[in-house]
Short mmCIF file of C-alpha atoms in Angstrom, two decimals:
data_model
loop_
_atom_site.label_atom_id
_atom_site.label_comp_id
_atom_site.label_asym_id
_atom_site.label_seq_id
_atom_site.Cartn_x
_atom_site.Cartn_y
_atom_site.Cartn_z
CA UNK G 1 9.88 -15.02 2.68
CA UNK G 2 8.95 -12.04 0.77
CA UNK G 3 6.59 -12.32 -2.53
CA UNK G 4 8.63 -11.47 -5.58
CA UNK G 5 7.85 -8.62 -8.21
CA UNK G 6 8.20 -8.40 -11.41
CA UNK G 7 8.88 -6.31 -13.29
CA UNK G 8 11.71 -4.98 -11.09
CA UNK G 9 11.44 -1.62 -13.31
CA UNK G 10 9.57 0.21 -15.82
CA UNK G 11 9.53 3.43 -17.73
CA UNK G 12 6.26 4.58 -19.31
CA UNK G 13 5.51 7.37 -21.27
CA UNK G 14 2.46 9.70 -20.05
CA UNK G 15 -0.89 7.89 -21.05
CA UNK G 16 0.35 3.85 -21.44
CA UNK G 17 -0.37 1.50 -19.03
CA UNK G 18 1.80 -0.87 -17.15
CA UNK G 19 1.05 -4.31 -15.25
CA UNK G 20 3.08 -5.19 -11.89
CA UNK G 21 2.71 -8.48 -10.78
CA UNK G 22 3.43 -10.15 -7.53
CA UNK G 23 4.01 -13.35 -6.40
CA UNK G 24 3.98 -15.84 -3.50
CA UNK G 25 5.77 -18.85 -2.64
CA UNK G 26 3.36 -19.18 0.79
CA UNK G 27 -0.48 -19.16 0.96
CA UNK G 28 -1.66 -15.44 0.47
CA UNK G 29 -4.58 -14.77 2.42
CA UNK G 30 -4.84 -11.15 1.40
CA UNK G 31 -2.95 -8.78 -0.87
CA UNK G 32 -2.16 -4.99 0.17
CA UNK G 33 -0.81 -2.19 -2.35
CA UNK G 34 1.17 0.82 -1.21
CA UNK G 35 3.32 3.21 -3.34
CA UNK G 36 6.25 5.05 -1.85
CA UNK G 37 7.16 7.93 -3.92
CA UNK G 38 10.69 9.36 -4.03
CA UNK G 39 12.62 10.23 0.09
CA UNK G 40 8.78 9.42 1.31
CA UNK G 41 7.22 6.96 3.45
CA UNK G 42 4.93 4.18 1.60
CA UNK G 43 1.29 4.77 1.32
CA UNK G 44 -1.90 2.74 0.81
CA UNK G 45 -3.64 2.06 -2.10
CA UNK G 46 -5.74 -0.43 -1.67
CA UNK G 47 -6.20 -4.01 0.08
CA UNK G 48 -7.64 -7.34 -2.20
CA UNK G 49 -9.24 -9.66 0.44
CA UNK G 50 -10.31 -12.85 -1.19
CA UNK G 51 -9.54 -14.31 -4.88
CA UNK G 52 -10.75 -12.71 -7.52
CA UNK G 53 -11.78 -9.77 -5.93
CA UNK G 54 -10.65 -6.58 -8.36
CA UNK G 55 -10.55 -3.19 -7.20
CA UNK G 56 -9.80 0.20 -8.64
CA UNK G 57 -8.35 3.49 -7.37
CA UNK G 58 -8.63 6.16 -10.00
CA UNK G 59 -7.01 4.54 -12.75
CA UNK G 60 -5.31 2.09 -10.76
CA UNK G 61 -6.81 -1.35 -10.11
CA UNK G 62 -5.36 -4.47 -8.87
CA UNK G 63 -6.67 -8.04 -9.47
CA UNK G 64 -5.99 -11.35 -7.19
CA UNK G 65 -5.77 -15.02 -7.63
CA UNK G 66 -5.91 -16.70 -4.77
CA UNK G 67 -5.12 -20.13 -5.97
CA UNK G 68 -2.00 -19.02 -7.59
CA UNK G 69 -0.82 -17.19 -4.68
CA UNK G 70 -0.73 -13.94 -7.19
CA UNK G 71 -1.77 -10.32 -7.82
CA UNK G 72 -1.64 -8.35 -10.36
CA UNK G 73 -1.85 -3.98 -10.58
CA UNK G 74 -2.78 -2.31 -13.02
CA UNK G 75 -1.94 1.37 -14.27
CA UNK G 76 -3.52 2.84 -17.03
CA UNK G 77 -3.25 6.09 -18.98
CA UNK G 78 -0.25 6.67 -16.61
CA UNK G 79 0.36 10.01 -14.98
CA UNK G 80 3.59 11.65 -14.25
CA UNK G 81 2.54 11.55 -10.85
CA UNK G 82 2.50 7.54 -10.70
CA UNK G 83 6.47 7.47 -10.27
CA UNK G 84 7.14 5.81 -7.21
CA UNK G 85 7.95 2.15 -5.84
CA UNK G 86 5.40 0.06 -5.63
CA UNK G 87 4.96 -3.04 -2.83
CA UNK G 88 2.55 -5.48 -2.72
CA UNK G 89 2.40 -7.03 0.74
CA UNK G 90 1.07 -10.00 2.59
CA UNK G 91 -1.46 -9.84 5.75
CA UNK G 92 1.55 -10.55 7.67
CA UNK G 93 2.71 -6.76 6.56
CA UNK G 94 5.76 -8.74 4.63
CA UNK G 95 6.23 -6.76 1.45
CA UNK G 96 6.76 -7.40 -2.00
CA UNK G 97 10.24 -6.73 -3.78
CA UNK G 98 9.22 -3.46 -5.64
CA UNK G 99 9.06 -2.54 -8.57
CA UNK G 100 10.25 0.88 -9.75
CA UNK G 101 7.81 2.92 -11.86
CA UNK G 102 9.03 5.82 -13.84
CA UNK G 103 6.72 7.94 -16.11
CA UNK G 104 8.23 10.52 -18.50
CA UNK G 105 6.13 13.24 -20.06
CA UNK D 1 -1.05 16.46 13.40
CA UNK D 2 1.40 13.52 12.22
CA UNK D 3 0.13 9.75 13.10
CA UNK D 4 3.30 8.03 12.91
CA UNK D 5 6.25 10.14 13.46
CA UNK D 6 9.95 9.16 13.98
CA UNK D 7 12.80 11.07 15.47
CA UNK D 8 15.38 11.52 14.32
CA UNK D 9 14.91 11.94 10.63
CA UNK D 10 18.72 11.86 9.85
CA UNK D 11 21.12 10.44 12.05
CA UNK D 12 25.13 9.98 11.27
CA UNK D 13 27.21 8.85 13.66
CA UNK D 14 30.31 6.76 13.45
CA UNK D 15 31.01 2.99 13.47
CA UNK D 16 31.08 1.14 16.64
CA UNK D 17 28.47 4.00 18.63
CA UNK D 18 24.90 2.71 19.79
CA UNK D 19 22.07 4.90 18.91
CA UNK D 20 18.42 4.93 19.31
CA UNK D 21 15.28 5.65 16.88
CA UNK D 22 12.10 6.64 18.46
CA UNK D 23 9.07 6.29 16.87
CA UNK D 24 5.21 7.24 18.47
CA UNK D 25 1.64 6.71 16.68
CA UNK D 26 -1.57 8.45 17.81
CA UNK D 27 -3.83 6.48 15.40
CA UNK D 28 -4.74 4.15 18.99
CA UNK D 29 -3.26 1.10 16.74
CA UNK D 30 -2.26 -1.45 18.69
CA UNK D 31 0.37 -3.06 16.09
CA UNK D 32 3.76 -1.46 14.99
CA UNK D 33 6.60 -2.24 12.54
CA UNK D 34 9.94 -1.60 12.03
CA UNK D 35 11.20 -1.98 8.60
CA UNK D 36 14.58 -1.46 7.20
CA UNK D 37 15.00 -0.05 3.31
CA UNK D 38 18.20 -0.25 1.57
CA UNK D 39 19.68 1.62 -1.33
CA UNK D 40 18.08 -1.17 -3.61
CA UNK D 41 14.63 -0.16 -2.00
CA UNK D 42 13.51 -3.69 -0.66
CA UNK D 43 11.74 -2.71 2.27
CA UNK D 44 12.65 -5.81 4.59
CA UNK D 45 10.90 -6.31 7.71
CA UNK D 46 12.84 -6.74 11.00
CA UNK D 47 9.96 -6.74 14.03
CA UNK D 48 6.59 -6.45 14.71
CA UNK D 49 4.74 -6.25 17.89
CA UNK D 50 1.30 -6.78 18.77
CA UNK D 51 0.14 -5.14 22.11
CA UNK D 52 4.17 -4.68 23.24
CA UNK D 53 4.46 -8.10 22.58
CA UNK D 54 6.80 -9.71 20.11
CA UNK D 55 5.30 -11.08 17.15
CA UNK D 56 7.78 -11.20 14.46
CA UNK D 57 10.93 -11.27 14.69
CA UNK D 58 13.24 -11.78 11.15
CA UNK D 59 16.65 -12.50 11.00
CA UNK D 60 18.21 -9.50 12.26
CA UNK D 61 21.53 -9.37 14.42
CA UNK D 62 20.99 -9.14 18.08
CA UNK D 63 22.67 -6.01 17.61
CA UNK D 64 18.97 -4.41 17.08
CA UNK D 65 17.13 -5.00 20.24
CA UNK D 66 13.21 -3.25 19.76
CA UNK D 67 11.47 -1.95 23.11
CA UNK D 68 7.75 -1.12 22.99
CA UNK D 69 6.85 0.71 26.62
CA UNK D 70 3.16 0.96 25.57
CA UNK D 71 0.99 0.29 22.36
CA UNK D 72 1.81 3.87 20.97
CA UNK D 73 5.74 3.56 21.13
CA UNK D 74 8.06 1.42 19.48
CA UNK D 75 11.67 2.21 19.85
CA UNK D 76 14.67 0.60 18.12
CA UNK D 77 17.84 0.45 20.02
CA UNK D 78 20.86 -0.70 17.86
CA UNK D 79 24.27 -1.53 19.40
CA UNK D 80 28.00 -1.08 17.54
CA UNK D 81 26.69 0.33 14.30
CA UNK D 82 28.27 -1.36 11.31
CA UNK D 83 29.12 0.46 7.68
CA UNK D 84 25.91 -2.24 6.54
CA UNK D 85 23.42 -1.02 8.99
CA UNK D 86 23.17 2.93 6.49
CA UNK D 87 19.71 2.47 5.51
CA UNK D 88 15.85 4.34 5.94
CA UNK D 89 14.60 3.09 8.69
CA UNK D 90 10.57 3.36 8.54
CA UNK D 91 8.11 2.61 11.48
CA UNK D 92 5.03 1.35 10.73
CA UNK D 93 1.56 0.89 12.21
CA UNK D 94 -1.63 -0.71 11.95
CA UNK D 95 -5.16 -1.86 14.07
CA UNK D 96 -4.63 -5.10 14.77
CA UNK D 97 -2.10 -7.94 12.91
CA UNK D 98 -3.21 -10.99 10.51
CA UNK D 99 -6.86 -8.56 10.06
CA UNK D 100 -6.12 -6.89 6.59
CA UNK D 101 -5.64 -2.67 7.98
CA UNK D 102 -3.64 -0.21 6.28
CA UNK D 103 -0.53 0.09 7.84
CA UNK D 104 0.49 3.83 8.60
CA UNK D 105 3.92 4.69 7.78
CA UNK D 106 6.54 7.22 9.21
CA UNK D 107 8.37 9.38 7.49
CA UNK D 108 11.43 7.28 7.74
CA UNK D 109 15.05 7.57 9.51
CA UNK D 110 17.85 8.01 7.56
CA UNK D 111 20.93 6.17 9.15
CA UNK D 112 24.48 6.76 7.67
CA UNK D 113 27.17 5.13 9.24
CA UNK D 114 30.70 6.08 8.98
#
């Protein structure tokens, strides 16, 4: 079963932040991040190993709670170049529902 | 130099026909993925296969039959095409399975049925 997403869209406005969580009915050993950007293939962002762990990627950073089978990314001072789906996915390489991210200028 | 590529990239052909989508990593992975994406973007798994074997396989008719000749191919074969099967097909990669590695991504088939 795939972890559910939420929101399933958002529009920002250049420079606000948004928060895409993702959750888990099953144990989640692991959360991975990938964004797939319009016609392309999804890539990588980053990978959250054990709860609690947080991470960052430029101004993206993700957070993980192991015991609630969640994880949370975060985007701040959003850039038009953050449009894209994003997936969070399981070690199993079971992904997420998406969620839709459009930034306007 | 691509490290997961996929041929065709688009690919229409007519209800009932069997067609094939090839897809070939150089990364040395020894785990690939095929994943199908529909026009509401939920990027669904359908197999995985660890070292040519079968590892995962979801609830997909046994109208798509996978074949993995060696650790760098992964080839799905699908049989009497249906109107439902028009979707991006993307094949995936990684080192290793349940060990927390990227996965690589292709560039994605795009199947329309008619």
């Amino acid at each position: 079963q795939q972890p559910v997403q939420s929101p399933q869209a958002v529009i920002l406005r250049e420079g606000e932040d948004a928060v895409i969580n993702c959750s888990s009915s099953k144990a989640l050993y692991s959360v991975h991040w990938y964004r797939q950007k319009h016609g392309e293939a999804p890539v990588f962002l980053m990978i959250l190993l054990k709860g609690g762990e947080q991470k960052g990627h430029e101004k993206i950073s993700a957070s993980f709670n192991e015991k609630k089978q969640q994880s949370s990314l975060y985007l701040t001072a959003s850039q038009l170049s953050y449009s894209g789906t994003y997936f969070c996915g399981t070690i199993k390489y079971i992904f997420g529902t998406g969620t839709r991210l459009k930034v306007l200028a | 130099d691509t490290a997961v590529s996929q041929t065709p990239k688009y690919l229409v052909t007519q209800m009932g026909n069997d067609k094939s989508i090839k897809c070939e990593q150089n990364l040395g992975h020894d785990t690939m993925y095929w994943y199908k994406q529909d026009s509401k973007k939920f990027l669904k798994i359908m197999f995985s296969y660890n070292n040519k074997e079968l590892i995962i396989n979801e609830t997909v008719p046994n109208r798509f039959s996978p074949k993995s000749p060696d650790k760098a191919h992964l080839n799905l074969h699908i049989n009497s095409l249906e109107l439902g099967d028009s979707a991006v097909y993307f094949c995936a990669s990684s080192q290793g399975f349940f060990r927390n590695t990227e996965a690589f991504f292709g560039q994605g088939t795009r199947l329309t049925v008619v």
